[in-house]
């Protein structure tokens, strides 16, 4: 069945460091891929998405490229800020209905 | 406009009791989803409604769980004979339609079964 695997956290970085959070997936067909973010005390929010191979999603300085050959959708940011501290979830949607299948989440903590 | 709302925000109940969790989706959204998130895990799909009908209930763990959306707007997730393992945050999301568009999530209901 479909599944998503993320790198385990927590990830602790200093402000302005480079961020990569790895995400790989297993899916039949051609899924859409998403990154959702959950800030402390808030609900899940869509961060970015890509709907087909080689698409790059980007938002708030974050980027992720849909790589079909490696079944990956790694999240990157060139310079993290303290305000980026949150839990990040990679997810896929495949088939009718658009239900999301999430990875286990990666907690990011950015220190000043 | 208003986002997805869920009530109650917290629910504490005793093992064996019945609970109802309510979701108010964004107005005009025809697709509604329920997910369950256990501590330290990603959300797990439970059920998807397109309009009034449950189009996919493959994620419901057993027959103690049931959900309705009688008028195609508000949805209620019902759990009978609650067990301690049902303790989790129950999330509701809605989207414009049942395609792969963005899902907007509510704040969740934290259910604790003692």
Coordinates of C-alpha atoms in Angstrom, one line a residue:
Chain A
X1 CA 0.0 0.0 0.0
X2 CA 0.9 3.7 -0.1
X3 CA 3.2 5.0 2.6
X4 CA 5.5 7.9 3.5
X5 CA 8.8 7.7 5.4
X6 CA 10.4 10.8 6.9
X7 CA 13.7 11.3 8.7
X8 CA 13.4 11.0 12.4
X9 CA 13.6 14.0 14.6
X10 CA 14.1 16.0 16.6
X11 CA 16.3 18.2 14.4
X12 CA 18.1 21.0 16.2
X13 CA 19.7 23.8 14.2
X14 CA 21.2 27.2 14.8
X15 CA 19.6 30.2 13.2
X16 CA 20.6 30.8 9.5
X17 CA 21.7 27.1 9.1
X18 CA 20.7 25.1 6.1
X19 CA 17.8 22.7 6.5
X20 CA 17.0 19.4 4.9
X21 CA 14.3 17.0 6.0
X22 CA 14.2 13.8 4.0
X23 CA 11.0 12.3 2.7
X24 CA 10.5 9.2 0.6
X25 CA 7.3 7.6 -0.5
X26 CA 5.8 4.4 -1.9
X27 CA 2.7 4.7 -4.0
X28 CA 0.9 3.2 -7.0
X29 CA 0.1 5.5 -9.8
X30 CA 1.0 9.2 -9.7
X31 CA 0.5 10.7 -6.3
X32 CA 0.5 14.4 -5.4
X33 CA 3.0 15.3 -2.7
X34 CA 2.7 17.7 0.2
X35 CA 4.5 19.2 3.1
X36 CA 2.3 20.3 6.0
X37 CA 3.6 22.2 9.1
X38 CA 2.2 22.3 12.6
X39 CA 3.4 25.3 14.7
X40 CA 3.2 25.0 18.5
X41 CA -0.4 25.3 19.6
X42 CA -1.7 25.6 16.1
X43 CA -3.4 23.3 13.5
X44 CA -1.9 21.7 10.5
X45 CA -1.2 24.1 7.6
X46 CA -0.2 23.4 4.0
X47 CA 3.3 24.6 3.4
X48 CA 3.8 23.5 -0.2
X49 CA 2.8 20.9 -2.7
X50 CA 3.8 19.3 -6.1
X51 CA 1.4 17.4 -8.3
X52 CA 3.7 15.8 -10.9
X53 CA 7.3 14.6 -11.4
X54 CA 10.0 17.3 -11.5
X55 CA 7.5 20.0 -10.1
X56 CA 9.1 22.2 -7.4
X57 CA 6.8 23.4 -4.6
X58 CA 7.9 26.5 -2.7
X59 CA 6.7 28.8 0.0
X60 CA 8.2 31.0 2.8
X61 CA 11.7 30.1 1.6
X62 CA 11.0 26.4 1.8
X63 CA 11.4 24.2 -1.4
X64 CA 10.8 20.6 -2.3
X65 CA 11.1 18.9 -5.7
X66 CA 9.1 15.9 -6.7
X67 CA 11.6 13.2 -7.8
X68 CA 9.9 10.2 -9.3
X69 CA 13.2 8.3 -10.0
X70 CA 14.1 8.4 -6.3
X71 CA 10.5 8.5 -5.0
X72 CA 11.5 11.5 -2.8
X73 CA 10.2 14.9 -1.8
X74 CA 12.9 16.3 0.5
X75 CA 12.2 19.7 2.2
X76 CA 14.9 22.3 2.1
X77 CA 15.5 25.9 3.3
X78 CA 18.6 27.8 2.9
X79 CA 18.5 29.8 6.1
X80 CA 16.2 28.8 9.0
X81 CA 14.8 31.2 11.5
X82 CA 13.7 30.6 15.1
X83 CA 10.1 31.1 13.9
X84 CA 10.5 28.0 11.7
X85 CA 10.5 25.8 14.8
X86 CA 7.6 23.4 14.3
X87 CA 6.7 19.8 13.3
X88 CA 6.8 19.1 9.6
X89 CA 4.8 16.4 7.9
X90 CA 5.3 14.9 4.5
X91 CA 2.2 13.5 2.9
X92 CA 0.9 12.0 -0.3
X93 CA -2.5 11.9 -2.0
X94 CA -3.3 9.2 -4.5
X95 CA -6.5 7.9 -6.2
X96 CA -10.0 9.2 -5.9
X97 CA -11.1 11.3 -2.9
X98 CA -7.8 13.0 -2.1
X99 CA -7.2 11.3 1.3
X100 CA -3.8 12.1 2.7
X101 CA -1.2 9.6 3.9
X102 CA 1.2 11.2 6.3
X103 CA 4.7 10.5 7.5
X104 CA 5.4 10.4 11.2
X105 CA 6.5 14.0 11.3
X106 CA 9.9 15.7 12.0
X107 CA 10.2 18.1 14.8
X108 CA 12.5 21.1 14.0
X109 CA 13.9 23.3 16.7
X110 CA 15.9 26.4 15.7
X111 CA 18.1 28.1 18.4
X112 CA 19.1 31.7 18.2
Chain B
X1 CA -14.0 33.7 6.2
X2 CA -14.2 31.2 9.0
X3 CA -12.0 28.1 8.9
X4 CA -12.8 24.6 9.9
X5 CA -14.0 24.4 13.5
X6 CA -14.2 21.5 15.8
X7 CA -16.0 21.0 19.1
X8 CA -15.3 20.2 21.8
X9 CA -11.6 21.1 21.9
X10 CA -11.1 18.6 24.7
X11 CA -13.1 15.7 25.8
X12 CA -12.4 13.4 28.7
X13 CA -14.5 10.3 29.1
X14 CA -14.5 7.0 30.9
X15 CA -13.8 3.7 29.3
X16 CA -17.0 2.2 27.8
X17 CA -18.8 5.5 27.3
X18 CA -20.1 7.0 24.1
X19 CA -18.7 10.2 22.6
X20 CA -19.6 12.5 19.7
X21 CA -17.1 14.9 18.0
X22 CA -18.4 17.6 15.8
X23 CA -16.8 19.3 12.7
X24 CA -17.9 22.4 10.9
X25 CA -16.2 22.6 7.5
X26 CA -15.5 25.7 5.5
X27 CA -18.7 26.9 3.9
X28 CA -19.1 25.5 0.4
X29 CA -16.6 22.7 0.7
X30 CA -18.1 19.5 -0.5
X31 CA -15.3 17.2 0.7
X32 CA -14.8 16.4 4.4
X33 CA -12.2 14.2 6.0
X34 CA -11.6 12.8 9.5
X35 CA -8.1 11.8 10.7
X36 CA -6.7 10.6 14.0
X37 CA -3.4 11.7 15.3
X38 CA -1.7 9.8 18.2
X39 CA 1.1 11.3 20.2
X40 CA 4.3 11.6 18.1
X41 CA 2.7 10.3 15.0
X42 CA 1.3 11.7 11.8
X43 CA -2.4 11.9 11.2
X44 CA -4.1 8.7 10.0
X45 CA -7.0 8.8 7.7
X46 CA -10.4 7.6 9.0
X47 CA -13.2 8.5 6.6
X48 CA -14.0 10.8 3.7
X49 CA -17.3 12.3 2.8
X50 CA -18.3 13.8 -0.6
X51 CA -21.5 15.6 0.1
X52 CA -23.7 13.6 2.4
X53 CA -22.3 10.2 1.5
X54 CA -19.2 8.4 3.0
X55 CA -17.2 7.8 -0.2
X56 CA -14.3 6.1 1.6
X57 CA -14.5 4.7 5.2
X58 CA -11.6 2.3 4.8
X59 CA -9.7 4.0 7.7
X60 CA -12.3 3.4 10.4
X61 CA -10.5 1.0 12.8
X62 CA -13.6 -1.1 13.8
X63 CA -17.4 -0.9 14.0
X64 CA -17.3 1.2 17.2
X65 CA -16.5 4.1 15.0
X66 CA -19.2 5.8 12.8
X67 CA -19.5 9.2 11.2
X68 CA -22.4 11.0 9.5
X69 CA -22.9 14.2 7.5
X70 CA -26.6 14.3 7.0
X71 CA -26.9 17.7 5.2
X72 CA -23.6 17.8 3.5
X73 CA -22.1 20.3 5.8
X74 CA -21.5 19.5 9.5
X75 CA -20.2 16.1 10.4
X76 CA -20.2 14.1 13.6
X77 CA -17.8 11.3 14.4
X78 CA -19.3 8.9 16.9
X79 CA -17.4 6.4 19.0
X80 CA -19.2 3.7 21.0
X81 CA -17.8 1.8 24.0
X82 CA -14.7 3.9 24.1
X83 CA -11.4 2.2 24.9
X84 CA -8.2 3.7 26.3
X85 CA -6.5 3.1 23.0
X86 CA -9.0 5.6 21.4
X87 CA -7.2 8.5 23.1
X88 CA -5.8 10.7 20.4
X89 CA -6.4 14.1 18.7
X90 CA -9.2 13.8 16.1
X91 CA -8.7 16.1 13.2
X92 CA -11.2 17.2 10.6
X93 CA -10.4 18.7 7.3
X94 CA -12.3 20.0 4.3
X95 CA -11.5 20.8 0.7
X96 CA -13.4 22.4 -2.2
X97 CA -13.9 19.0 -3.8
X98 CA -12.7 15.4 -3.6
X99 CA -9.6 16.0 -5.8
X100 CA -6.0 16.5 -4.6
X101 CA -6.5 20.1 -3.7
X102 CA -5.5 21.6 -0.5
X103 CA -7.2 20.3 2.7
X104 CA -7.8 22.8 5.4
X105 CA -7.6 21.4 8.9
X106 CA -9.4 22.3 12.0
X107 CA -7.7 22.6 15.4
X108 CA -8.7 19.1 16.5
X109 CA -10.5 17.5 19.4
X110 CA -8.2 15.9 22.0
X111 CA -10.0 12.8 23.3
X112 CA -8.8 11.2 26.5
X113 CA -10.3 7.9 27.6
X114 CA -9.7 7.1 31.3

